[in-house]
JSON list of C-alpha atoms and ligand atoms in Angstrom, two decimals:
[
{"chain": "A", "resi": 1, "resn": "MET", "atom": "CA", "xyz": [-0.20, 0.15, -0.11]},
{"chain": "A", "resi": 2, "resn": "SER", "atom": "CA", "xyz": [1.16, 2.96, -0.79]},
{"chain": "A", "resi": 3, "resn": "PRO", "atom": "CA", "xyz": [2.76, 5.79, 1.82]},
{"chain": "A", "resi": 4, "resn": "PHE", "atom": "CA", "xyz": [0.28, 8.59, 3.21]},
{"chain": "A", "resi": 5, "resn": "PRO", "atom": "CA", "xyz": [0.65, 11.95, 1.17]},
{"chain": "A", "resi": 6, "resn": "GLU", "atom": "CA", "xyz": [3.43, 13.05, 3.47]},
{"chain": "A", "resi": 7, "resn": "ASN", "atom": "CA", "xyz": [1.77, 16.50, 3.43]},
{"chain": "A", "resi": 8, "resn": "LEU", "atom": "CA", "xyz": [-1.74, 15.62, 4.77]},
{"chain": "A", "resi": 9, "resn": "LEU", "atom": "CA", "xyz": [0.06, 14.44, 7.81]},
{"chain": "A", "resi": 10, "resn": "SER", "atom": "CA", "xyz": [2.02, 16.90, 8.53]},
{"chain": "A", "resi": 11, "resn": "GLY", "atom": "CA", "xyz": [-1.28, 19.28, 7.70]},
{"chain": "A", "resi": 12, "resn": "TYR", "atom": "CA", "xyz": [-3.02, 17.33, 10.91]},
{"chain": "A", "resi": 13, "resn": "GLN", "atom": "CA", "xyz": [-1.30, 17.45, 12.76]},
{"chain": "A", "resi": 14, "resn": "ASN", "atom": "CA", "xyz": [-0.95, 21.15, 12.49]},
{"chain": "A", "resi": 15, "resn": "PHE", "atom": "CA", "xyz": [-4.74, 20.75, 13.11]},
{"chain": "A", "resi": 16, "resn": "VAL", "atom": "CA", "xyz": [-3.46, 18.20, 16.10]},
{"chain": "A", "resi": 17, "resn": "THR", "atom": "CA", "xyz": [-1.55, 20.78, 17.75]},
{"chain": "A", "resi": 18, "resn": "GLN", "atom": "CA", "xyz": [-2.82, 24.23, 16.45]},
{"chain": "A", "resi": 19, "resn": "ARG", "atom": "CA", "xyz": [-5.81, 24.41, 15.98]},
{"chain": "A", "resi": 20, "resn": "LEU", "atom": "CA", "xyz": [-8.42, 21.45, 17.45]},
{"chain": "A", "resi": 21, "resn": "PRO", "atom": "CA", "xyz": [-7.02, 22.81, 20.54]},
{"chain": "A", "resi": 22, "resn": "THR", "atom": "CA", "xyz": [-9.25, 26.09, 20.31]},
{"chain": "A", "resi": 23, "resn": "GLU", "atom": "CA", "xyz": [-12.25, 23.78, 18.44]},
{"chain": "A", "resi": 24, "resn": "GLN", "atom": "CA", "xyz": [-11.98, 20.54, 20.50]},
{"chain": "A", "resi": 25, "resn": "SER", "atom": "CA", "xyz": [-15.34, 21.55, 22.57]},
{"chain": "A", "resi": 26, "resn": "ARG", "atom": "CA", "xyz": [-16.68, 22.93, 19.68]},
{"chain": "A", "resi": 27, "resn": "TYR", "atom": "CA", "xyz": [-16.28, 19.26, 18.21]},
{"chain": "A", "resi": 28, "resn": "ARG", "atom": "CA", "xyz": [-18.27, 17.16, 20.96]},
{"chain": "A", "resi": 29, "resn": "GLU", "atom": "CA", "xyz": [-20.91, 19.56, 20.72]},
{"chain": "A", "resi": 30, "resn": "LEU", "atom": "CA", "xyz": [-21.93, 19.24, 16.89]},
{"chain": "A", "resi": 31, "resn": "SER", "atom": "CA", "xyz": [-20.67, 15.85, 17.69]},
{"chain": "A", "resi": 32, "resn": "GLN", "atom": "CA", "xyz": [-23.39, 15.35, 20.68]},
{"chain": "A", "resi": 33, "resn": "LYS", "atom": "CA", "xyz": [-26.96, 17.61, 19.38]},
{"chain": "A", "resi": 34, "resn": "GLY", "atom": "CA", "xyz": [-25.74, 16.49, 15.53]},
{"chain": "A", "resi": 35, "resn": "GLN", "atom": "CA", "xyz": [-25.31, 19.13, 12.80]},
{"chain": "A", "resi": 36, "resn": "SER", "atom": "CA", "xyz": [-27.46, 22.41, 12.06]},
{"chain": "A", "resi": 37, "resn": "PRO", "atom": "CA", "xyz": [-25.87, 24.66, 9.44]},
{"chain": "A", "resi": 38, "resn": "GLU", "atom": "CA", "xyz": [-27.73, 27.05, 7.85]},
{"chain": "A", "resi": 39, "resn": "VAL", "atom": "CA", "xyz": [-25.48, 27.80, 5.08]},
{"chain": "A", "resi": 40, "resn": "MET", "atom": "CA", "xyz": [-25.52, 24.97, 2.04]},
{"chain": "A", "resi": 41, "resn": "VAL", "atom": "CA", "xyz": [-22.61, 26.66, -0.16]},
{"chain": "A", "resi": 42, "resn": "ILE", "atom": "CA", "xyz": [-23.00, 25.11, -4.10]},
{"chain": "A", "resi": 43, "resn": "GLY", "atom": "CA", "xyz": [-18.87, 25.52, -5.27]},
{"chain": "A", "resi": 44, "resn": "CYS", "atom": "CA", "xyz": [-17.03, 24.18, -7.36]},
{"chain": "A", "resi": 45, "resn": "CYS", "atom": "CA", "xyz": [-13.86, 21.17, -7.07]},
{"chain": "A", "resi": 46, "resn": "ASP", "atom": "CA", "xyz": [-10.82, 23.37, -7.85]},
{"chain": "A", "resi": 47, "resn": "SER", "atom": "CA", "xyz": [-8.80, 23.01, -4.70]},
{"chain": "A", "resi": 48, "resn": "ARG", "atom": "CA", "xyz": [-8.35, 27.58, -4.84]},
{"chain": "A", "resi": 49, "resn": "VAL", "atom": "CA", "xyz": [-12.02, 27.62, -4.50]},
{"chain": "A", "resi": 50, "resn": "SER", "atom": "CA", "xyz": [-12.65, 26.55, -1.02]},
{"chain": "A", "resi": 51, "resn": "PRO", "atom": "CA", "xyz": [-15.86, 27.99, 0.42]},
{"chain": "A", "resi": 52, "resn": "GLU", "atom": "CA", "xyz": [-14.32, 26.66, 4.43]},
{"chain": "A", "resi": 53, "resn": "VAL", "atom": "CA", "xyz": [-11.11, 28.96, 3.36]},
{"chain": "A", "resi": 54, "resn": "ILE", "atom": "CA", "xyz": [-13.00, 32.40, 1.74]},
{"chain": "A", "resi": 55, "resn": "PHE", "atom": "CA", "xyz": [-16.25, 31.89, 4.54]},
{"chain": "A", "resi": 56, "resn": "ASP", "atom": "CA", "xyz": [-13.44, 31.72, 6.70]},
{"chain": "A", "resi": 57, "resn": "ALA", "atom": "CA", "xyz": [-15.70, 28.88, 8.50]},
{"chain": "A", "resi": 58, "resn": "GLY", "atom": "CA", "xyz": [-15.66, 26.80, 10.62]},
{"chain": "A", "resi": 59, "resn": "PRO", "atom": "CA", "xyz": [-16.94, 23.30, 11.85]},
{"chain": "A", "resi": 60, "resn": "GLY", "atom": "CA", "xyz": [-20.55, 22.84, 12.16]},
{"chain": "A", "resi": 61, "resn": "GLU", "atom": "CA", "xyz": [-20.55, 25.93, 10.00]},
{"chain": "A", "resi": 62, "resn": "LEU", "atom": "CA", "xyz": [-20.91, 25.16, 6.75]},
{"chain": "A", "resi": 63, "resn": "PHE", "atom": "CA", "xyz": [-23.16, 22.27, 4.04]},
{"chain": "A", "resi": 64, "resn": "VAL", "atom": "CA", "xyz": [-20.65, 21.81, 1.08]},
{"chain": "A", "resi": 65, "resn": "VAL", "atom": "CA", "xyz": [-21.09, 20.34, -1.77]},
{"chain": "A", "resi": 66, "resn": "ARG", "atom": "CA", "xyz": [-18.72, 20.34, -4.25]},
{"chain": "A", "resi": 67, "resn": "ASN", "atom": "CA", "xyz": [-18.61, 18.94, -8.38]},
{"chain": "A", "resi": 68, "resn": "VAL", "atom": "CA", "xyz": [-17.08, 19.91, -11.65]},
{"chain": "A", "resi": 69, "resn": "ALA", "atom": "CA", "xyz": [-18.40, 24.18, -12.21]},
{"chain": "A", "resi": 70, "resn": "ASN", "atom": "CA", "xyz": [-20.73, 24.61, -9.22]},
{"chain": "A", "resi": 71, "resn": "LEU", "atom": "CA", "xyz": [-23.34, 23.30, -11.06]},
{"chain": "A", "resi": 72, "resn": "VAL", "atom": "CA", "xyz": [-27.33, 22.29, -10.20]},
{"chain": "A", "resi": 73, "resn": "PRO", "atom": "CA", "xyz": [-28.45, 20.12, -12.89]},
{"chain": "A", "resi": 74, "resn": "VAL", "atom": "CA", "xyz": [-32.76, 20.40, -13.08]},
{"chain": "A", "resi": 75, "resn": "PHE", "atom": "CA", "xyz": [-35.40, 18.21, -10.75]},
{"chain": "A", "resi": 76, "resn": "GLN", "atom": "CA", "xyz": [-35.14, 15.08, -12.62]},
{"chain": "A", "resi": 77, "resn": "PRO", "atom": "CA", "xyz": [-37.07, 12.62, -10.45]},
{"chain": "A", "resi": 78, "resn": "ASP", "atom": "CA", "xyz": [-36.51, 8.53, -12.34]},
{"chain": "A", "resi": 79, "resn": "ASP", "atom": "CA", "xyz": [-34.08, 5.34, -11.26]},
{"chain": "A", "resi": 80, "resn": "ASN", "atom": "CA", "xyz": [-30.29, 6.93, -11.51]},
{"chain": "A", "resi": 81, "resn": "ALA", "atom": "CA", "xyz": [-28.77, 8.62, -8.25]},
{"chain": "A", "resi": 82, "resn": "HIS", "atom": "CA", "xyz": [-28.57, 12.17, -8.23]},
{"chain": "A", "resi": 83, "resn": "GLY", "atom": "CA", "xyz": [-25.03, 12.98, -5.87]},
{"chain": "A", "resi": 84, "resn": "VAL", "atom": "CA", "xyz": [-26.64, 17.08, -5.57]},
{"chain": "A", "resi": 85, "resn": "SER", "atom": "CA", "xyz": [-30.35, 16.10, -5.65]},
{"chain": "A", "resi": 86, "resn": "ALA", "atom": "CA", "xyz": [-29.67, 14.82, -2.59]},
{"chain": "A", "resi": 87, "resn": "ALA", "atom": "CA", "xyz": [-27.74, 16.72, -1.09]},
{"chain": "A", "resi": 88, "resn": "LEU", "atom": "CA", "xyz": [-30.49, 19.21, -1.21]},
{"chain": "A", "resi": 89, "resn": "GLU", "atom": "CA", "xyz": [-32.73, 16.51, -0.19]},
{"chain": "A", "resi": 90, "resn": "TYR", "atom": "CA", "xyz": [-31.30, 16.26, 2.81]},
{"chain": "A", "resi": 91, "resn": "ALA", "atom": "CA", "xyz": [-30.30, 20.07, 3.24]},
{"chain": "A", "resi": 92, "resn": "ILE", "atom": "CA", "xyz": [-34.06, 20.93, 2.98]},
{"chain": "A", "resi": 93, "resn": "GLN", "atom": "CA", "xyz": [-35.78, 18.03, 4.61]},
{"chain": "A", "resi": 94, "resn": "VAL", "atom": "CA", "xyz": [-33.54, 17.78, 7.51]},
{"chain": "A", "resi": 95, "resn": "LEU", "atom": "CA", "xyz": [-31.05, 20.49, 8.28]},
{"chain": "A", "resi": 96, "resn": "LYS", "atom": "CA", "xyz": [-33.45, 23.35, 7.13]},
{"chain": "A", "resi": 97, "resn": "ILE", "atom": "CA", "xyz": [-30.62, 24.81, 5.58]},
{"chain": "A", "resi": 98, "resn": "LYS", "atom": "CA", "xyz": [-31.49, 29.20, 5.71]},
{"chain": "A", "resi": 99, "resn": "HIS", "atom": "CA", "xyz": [-29.59, 30.06, 3.02]},
{"chain": "A", "resi": 100, "resn": "ILE", "atom": "CA", "xyz": [-27.73, 28.87, -0.72]},
{"chain": "A", "resi": 101, "resn": "VAL", "atom": "CA", "xyz": [-24.86, 29.93, -1.86]},
{"chain": "A", "resi": 102, "resn": "VAL", "atom": "CA", "xyz": [-24.06, 29.06, -5.56]},
{"chain": "A", "resi": 103, "resn": "LEU", "atom": "CA", "xyz": [-20.61, 29.69, -5.29]},
{"chain": "A", "resi": 104, "resn": "GLY", "atom": "CA", "xyz": [-18.81, 30.27, -8.91]},
{"chain": "A", "resi": 105, "resn": "HIS", "atom": "CA", "xyz": [-15.28, 31.45, -9.31]},
{"chain": "A", "resi": 106, "resn": "ALA", "atom": "CA", "xyz": [-12.76, 32.09, -11.94]},
{"chain": "A", "resi": 107, "resn": "GLN", "atom": "CA", "xyz": [-10.65, 30.40, -14.65]},
{"chain": "A", "resi": 108, "resn": "CYS", "atom": "CA", "xyz": [-12.43, 27.18, -13.62]},
{"chain": "A", "resi": 109, "resn": "GLY", "atom": "CA", "xyz": [-11.93, 24.18, -15.67]},
{"chain": "A", "resi": 110, "resn": "GLY", "atom": "CA", "xyz": [-14.92, 23.08, -16.42]},
{"chain": "A", "resi": 111, "resn": "ILE", "atom": "CA", "xyz": [-16.02, 25.78, -17.97]},
{"chain": "A", "resi": 112, "resn": "LYS", "atom": "CA", "xyz": [-13.14, 25.83, -19.87]},
{"chain": "A", "resi": 113, "resn": "ALA", "atom": "CA", "xyz": [-13.78, 22.41, -21.36]},
{"chain": "A", "resi": 114, "resn": "PHE", "atom": "CA", "xyz": [-17.40, 24.05, -21.74]},
{"chain": "A", "resi": 115, "resn": "VAL", "atom": "CA", "xyz": [-16.22, 26.85, -23.63]},
{"chain": "A", "resi": 116, "resn": "ASP", "atom": "CA", "xyz": [-14.08, 25.11, -26.20]},
{"chain": "A", "resi": 117, "resn": "ASP", "atom": "CA", "xyz": [-15.96, 22.17, -27.04]},
{"chain": "A", "resi": 118, "resn": "ILE", "atom": "CA", "xyz": [-12.92, 20.21, -25.68]},
{"chain": "A", "resi": 119, "resn": "GLU", "atom": "CA", "xyz": [-12.75, 16.58, -27.02]},
{"chain": "A", "resi": 120, "resn": "PRO", "atom": "CA", "xyz": [-13.73, 13.91, -24.04]},
{"chain": "A", "resi": 121, "resn": "LEU", "atom": "CA", "xyz": [-10.59, 13.36, -22.06]},
{"chain": "A", "resi": 122, "resn": "SER", "atom": "CA", "xyz": [-12.54, 9.35, -21.56]},
{"chain": "A", "resi": 123, "resn": "PRO", "atom": "CA", "xyz": [-14.82, 7.05, -23.73]},
{"chain": "A", "resi": 124, "resn": "GLY", "atom": "CA", "xyz": [-16.93, 8.23, -20.64]},
{"chain": "A", "resi": 125, "resn": "ASP", "atom": "CA", "xyz": [-16.71, 12.32, -21.44]},
{"chain": "A", "resi": 126, "resn": "PHE", "atom": "CA", "xyz": [-18.05, 12.33, -17.96]},
{"chain": "A", "resi": 127, "resn": "ILE", "atom": "CA", "xyz": [-17.16, 15.83, -17.59]},
{"chain": "A", "resi": 128, "resn": "GLY", "atom": "CA", "xyz": [-18.32, 16.70, -21.35]},
{"chain": "A", "resi": 129, "resn": "LYS", "atom": "CA", "xyz": [-21.71, 14.96, -20.07]},
{"chain": "A", "resi": 130, "resn": "TRP", "atom": "CA", "xyz": [-22.22, 16.63, -17.07]},
{"chain": "A", "resi": 131, "resn": "MET", "atom": "CA", "xyz": [-21.43, 20.40, -18.18]},
{"chain": "A", "resi": 132, "resn": "SER", "atom": "CA", "xyz": [-24.01, 19.47, -21.08]},
{"chain": "A", "resi": 133, "resn": "MET", "atom": "CA", "xyz": [-26.68, 19.87, -18.50]},
{"chain": "A", "resi": 134, "resn": "PHE", "atom": "CA", "xyz": [-25.59, 23.54, -18.99]},
{"chain": "A", "resi": 135, "resn": "VAL", "atom": "CA", "xyz": [-27.43, 24.12, -21.34]},
{"chain": "A", "resi": 136, "resn": "LYS", "atom": "CA", "xyz": [-31.55, 24.41, -21.92]},
{"chain": "A", "resi": 137, "resn": "PRO", "atom": "CA", "xyz": [-32.56, 22.49, -25.07]},
{"chain": "A", "resi": 138, "resn": "GLY", "atom": "CA", "xyz": [-32.73, 24.63, -28.36]},
{"chain": "A", "resi": 139, "resn": "GLU", "atom": "CA", "xyz": [-30.09, 27.49, -26.84]},
{"chain": "A", "resi": 140, "resn": "THR", "atom": "CA", "xyz": [-26.83, 27.61, -27.79]},
{"chain": "A", "resi": 141, "resn": "VAL", "atom": "CA", "xyz": [-24.02, 29.94, -25.89]},
{"chain": "A", "resi": 142, "resn": "SER", "atom": "CA", "xyz": [-21.49, 31.70, -28.53]},
{"chain": "A", "resi": 143, "resn": "GLN", "atom": "CA", "xyz": [-18.11, 34.49, -28.74]},
{"chain": "A", "resi": 144, "resn": "ARG", "atom": "CA", "xyz": [-20.61, 37.37, -28.61]},
{"chain": "A", "resi": 145, "resn": "GLU", "atom": "CA", "xyz": [-19.03, 39.97, -31.08]},
{"chain": "A", "resi": 146, "resn": "HIS", "atom": "CA", "xyz": [-16.31, 42.78, -29.51]},
{"chain": "A", "resi": 147, "resn": "GLU", "atom": "CA", "xyz": [-15.78, 40.27, -26.21]},
{"chain": "A", "resi": 148, "resn": "THR", "atom": "CA", "xyz": [-13.13, 38.96, -26.08]},
{"chain": "A", "resi": 149, "resn": "ARG", "atom": "CA", "xyz": [-12.52, 35.67, -25.14]},
{"chain": "A", "resi": 150, "resn": "GLN", "atom": "CA", "xyz": [-11.99, 36.07, -21.43]},
{"chain": "A", "resi": 151, "resn": "GLN", "atom": "CA", "xyz": [-15.09, 37.94, -21.75]},
{"chain": "A", "resi": 152, "resn": "PHE", "atom": "CA", "xyz": [-16.89, 35.57, -23.01]},
{"chain": "A", "resi": 153, "resn": "VAL", "atom": "CA", "xyz": [-15.67, 32.94, -20.39]},
{"chain": "A", "resi": 154, "resn": "THR", "atom": "CA", "xyz": [-16.67, 35.30, -17.35]},
{"chain": "A", "resi": 155, "resn": "ARG", "atom": "CA", "xyz": [-19.39, 35.64, -18.87]},
{"chain": "A", "resi": 156, "resn": "ILE", "atom": "CA", "xyz": [-20.28, 31.93, -19.30]},
{"chain": "A", "resi": 157, "resn": "GLU", "atom": "CA", "xyz": [-18.36, 31.55, -15.59]},
{"chain": "A", "resi": 158, "resn": "LYS", "atom": "CA", "xyz": [-21.04, 34.05, -14.48]},
{"chain": "A", "resi": 159, "resn": "ALA", "atom": "CA", "xyz": [-24.15, 32.48, -15.93]},
{"chain": "A", "resi": 160, "resn": "ALA", "atom": "CA", "xyz": [-23.25, 28.38, -14.30]},
{"chain": "A", "resi": 161, "resn": "VAL", "atom": "CA", "xyz": [-23.76, 30.76, -11.28]},
{"chain": "A", "resi": 162, "resn": "LEU", "atom": "CA", "xyz": [-27.03, 32.48, -12.31]},
{"chain": "A", "resi": 163, "resn": "ARG", "atom": "CA", "xyz": [-28.16, 28.72, -13.99]},
{"chain": "A", "resi": 164, "resn": "SER", "atom": "CA", "xyz": [-27.75, 26.28, -11.04]},
{"chain": "A", "resi": 165, "resn": "LEU", "atom": "CA", "xyz": [-29.91, 29.63, -9.45]},
{"chain": "A", "resi": 166, "resn": "GLU", "atom": "CA", "xyz": [-32.79, 28.56, -11.72]},
{"chain": "A", "resi": 167, "resn": "ASN", "atom": "CA", "xyz": [-32.34, 25.37, -11.56]},
{"chain": "A", "resi": 168, "resn": "LEU", "atom": "CA", "xyz": [-32.41, 25.11, -7.71]},
{"chain": "A", "resi": 169, "resn": "MET", "atom": "CA", "xyz": [-36.14, 26.56, -7.83]},
{"chain": "A", "resi": 170, "resn": "THR", "atom": "CA", "xyz": [-37.37, 23.71, -11.02]},
{"chain": "A", "resi": 171, "resn": "PHE", "atom": "CA", "xyz": [-36.83, 21.25, -6.92]},
{"chain": "A", "resi": 172, "resn": "PRO", "atom": "CA", "xyz": [-40.53, 21.44, -5.59]},
{"chain": "A", "resi": 173, "resn": "PHE", "atom": "CA", "xyz": [-38.60, 21.43, -2.09]},
{"chain": "A", "resi": 174, "resn": "VAL", "atom": "CA", "xyz": [-36.31, 23.82, -2.27]},
{"chain": "A", "resi": 175, "resn": "LYS", "atom": "CA", "xyz": [-39.43, 26.32, -4.14]},
{"chain": "A", "resi": 176, "resn": "THR", "atom": "CA", "xyz": [-41.54, 25.20, -1.41]},
{"chain": "A", "resi": 177, "resn": "ARG", "atom": "CA", "xyz": [-39.26, 26.87, 1.40]},
{"chain": "A", "resi": 178, "resn": "VAL", "atom": "CA", "xyz": [-37.86, 30.06, -1.13]},
{"chain": "A", "resi": 179, "resn": "ASP", "atom": "CA", "xyz": [-41.77, 30.49, -1.87]},
{"chain": "A", "resi": 180, "resn": "ALA", "atom": "CA", "xyz": [-42.62, 30.24, 1.57]},
{"chain": "A", "resi": 181, "resn": "GLY", "atom": "CA", "xyz": [-39.79, 32.77, 2.88]},
{"chain": "A", "resi": 182, "resn": "LYS", "atom": "CA", "xyz": [-37.18, 30.12, 4.80]},
{"chain": "A", "resi": 183, "resn": "THR", "atom": "CA", "xyz": [-35.12, 29.18, 2.22]},
{"chain": "A", "resi": 184, "resn": "GLU", "atom": "CA", "xyz": [-33.04, 32.28, 1.10]},
{"chain": "A", "resi": 185, "resn": "LEU", "atom": "CA", "xyz": [-30.86, 32.06, -2.32]},
{"chain": "A", "resi": 186, "resn": "HIS", "atom": "CA", "xyz": [-28.24, 33.24, -3.01]},
{"chain": "A", "resi": 187, "resn": "GLY", "atom": "CA", "xyz": [-25.10, 33.60, -6.23]},
{"chain": "A", "resi": 188, "resn": "ALA", "atom": "CA", "xyz": [-21.42, 34.65, -5.22]},
{"chain": "A", "resi": 189, "resn": "TYR", "atom": "CA", "xyz": [-18.86, 35.28, -7.33]},
{"chain": "A", "resi": 190, "resn": "PHE", "atom": "CA", "xyz": [-14.98, 34.21, -6.32]},
{"chain": "A", "resi": 191, "resn": "GLY", "atom": "CA", "xyz": [-12.01, 36.51, -8.32]},
{"chain": "A", "resi": 192, "resn": "VAL", "atom": "CA", "xyz": [-9.39, 33.65, -7.40]},
{"chain": "A", "resi": 193, "resn": "ALA", "atom": "CA", "xyz": [-6.27, 35.66, -7.86]},
{"chain": "A", "resi": 194, "resn": "GLU", "atom": "CA", "xyz": [-7.32, 39.06, -6.22]},
{"chain": "A", "resi": 195, "resn": "GLY", "atom": "CA", "xyz": [-9.34, 37.26, -3.79]},
{"chain": "A", "resi": 196, "resn": "SER", "atom": "CA", "xyz": [-12.18, 39.33, -4.19]},
{"chain": "A", "resi": 197, "resn": "LEU", "atom": "CA", "xyz": [-16.23, 37.96, -4.08]},
{"chain": "A", "resi": 198, "resn": "SER", "atom": "CA", "xyz": [-18.88, 39.25, -5.93]},
{"chain": "A", "resi": 199, "resn": "ILE", "atom": "CA", "xyz": [-23.22, 38.88, -5.05]},
{"chain": "A", "resi": 200, "resn": "VAL", "atom": "CA", "xyz": [-25.77, 38.63, -7.41]},
{"chain": "A", "resi": 201, "resn": "ASP", "atom": "CA", "xyz": [-28.15, 41.26, -6.93]},
{"chain": "A", "resi": 202, "resn": "GLN", "atom": "CA", "xyz": [-30.99, 39.35, -7.35]},
{"chain": "A", "resi": 203, "resn": "THR", "atom": "CA", "xyz": [-33.07, 41.62, -9.43]},
{"chain": "A", "resi": 204, "resn": "THR", "atom": "CA", "xyz": [-30.82, 42.57, -12.21]},
{"chain": "A", "resi": 205, "resn": "ASN", "atom": "CA", "xyz": [-28.74, 38.56, -11.55]},
{"chain": "A", "resi": 206, "resn": "GLU", "atom": "CA", "xyz": [-25.27, 41.19, -11.51]},
{"chain": "A", "resi": 207, "resn": "PHE", "atom": "CA", "xyz": [-22.74, 41.02, -10.03]},
{"chain": "A", "resi": 208, "resn": "SER", "atom": "CA", "xyz": [-21.11, 43.48, -7.86]},
{"chain": "A", "resi": 209, "resn": "LYS", "atom": "CA", "xyz": [-17.95, 43.15, -6.08]},
{"chain": "A", "resi": 210, "resn": "VAL", "atom": "CA", "xyz": [-18.01, 42.79, -1.54]},
{"chain": "A", "resi": 211, "resn": "TYR", "atom": "CA", "xyz": [-16.10, 44.70, 0.61]},
{"chain": "A", "resi": 212, "resn": "GLN", "atom": "CA", "xyz": [-13.27, 45.32, -2.66]},
{"chain": "A", "resi": 213, "resn": "GLY", "atom": "CA", "xyz": [-11.55, 49.00, -0.88]},
{"chain": "A", "resi": 214, "resn": "ALA", "atom": "CA", "xyz": [-10.23, 46.00, 1.52]},
{"chain": "A", "resi": 215, "resn": "LEU", "atom": "CA", "xyz": [-8.37, 43.73, -1.13]},
{"chain": "A", "resi": 216, "resn": "ALA", "atom": "CA", "xyz": [-5.11, 44.12, -2.07]},
{"chain": "A", "resi": 217, "resn": "SER", "atom": "CA", "xyz": [-4.01, 45.33, -6.32]},
{"chain": "B", "resi": 301, "resn": "ZN", "atom": "ZN1", "xyz": [-14.82, 25.15, -11.58]}
]
């Protein structure tokens, strides 16, 4: 059997010696009472976009689902297994989550694969099939005139957040709670290079940065 990655072992050692002592009581409490996070984050697998790091969250605070390009599928009850849908079902029906945040980000590899229409990476073409859910039947996605490639990619990265928010409302149990004002949906976008966070204005669907002045340029 291969040795466990050394950097993970040393990281765990740091956790045990530095972080755990300050959070031990919290872990014990969570162990006894169970988790009751108020926020669910649907983010990308990307190693640079960790919700717990970005939102400085401790144990028990965030219920997180991560997948390629932070996509939420449309509600599709059938005989197949649906990972995001299962997590949503638990978040809403059991945890009674108050906020669902879809967190997109810059330089998203999933979005890049989609806009570049790359060749399948394996015979299963799992990424291609996964990303295809971003597009509605009959919809075409293409670079606009006077739009640079970078602007196009950024636009699609943000559109993926908006599409996921739209798809969330196709789940009856989500819609019921949102309509009752018990759960709120939010969109956000993380700028990897500068560490910026933009939030979606629900009325205009525009993204605007928060704490802009505090960011190092
Ligand atoms: Zn990504």
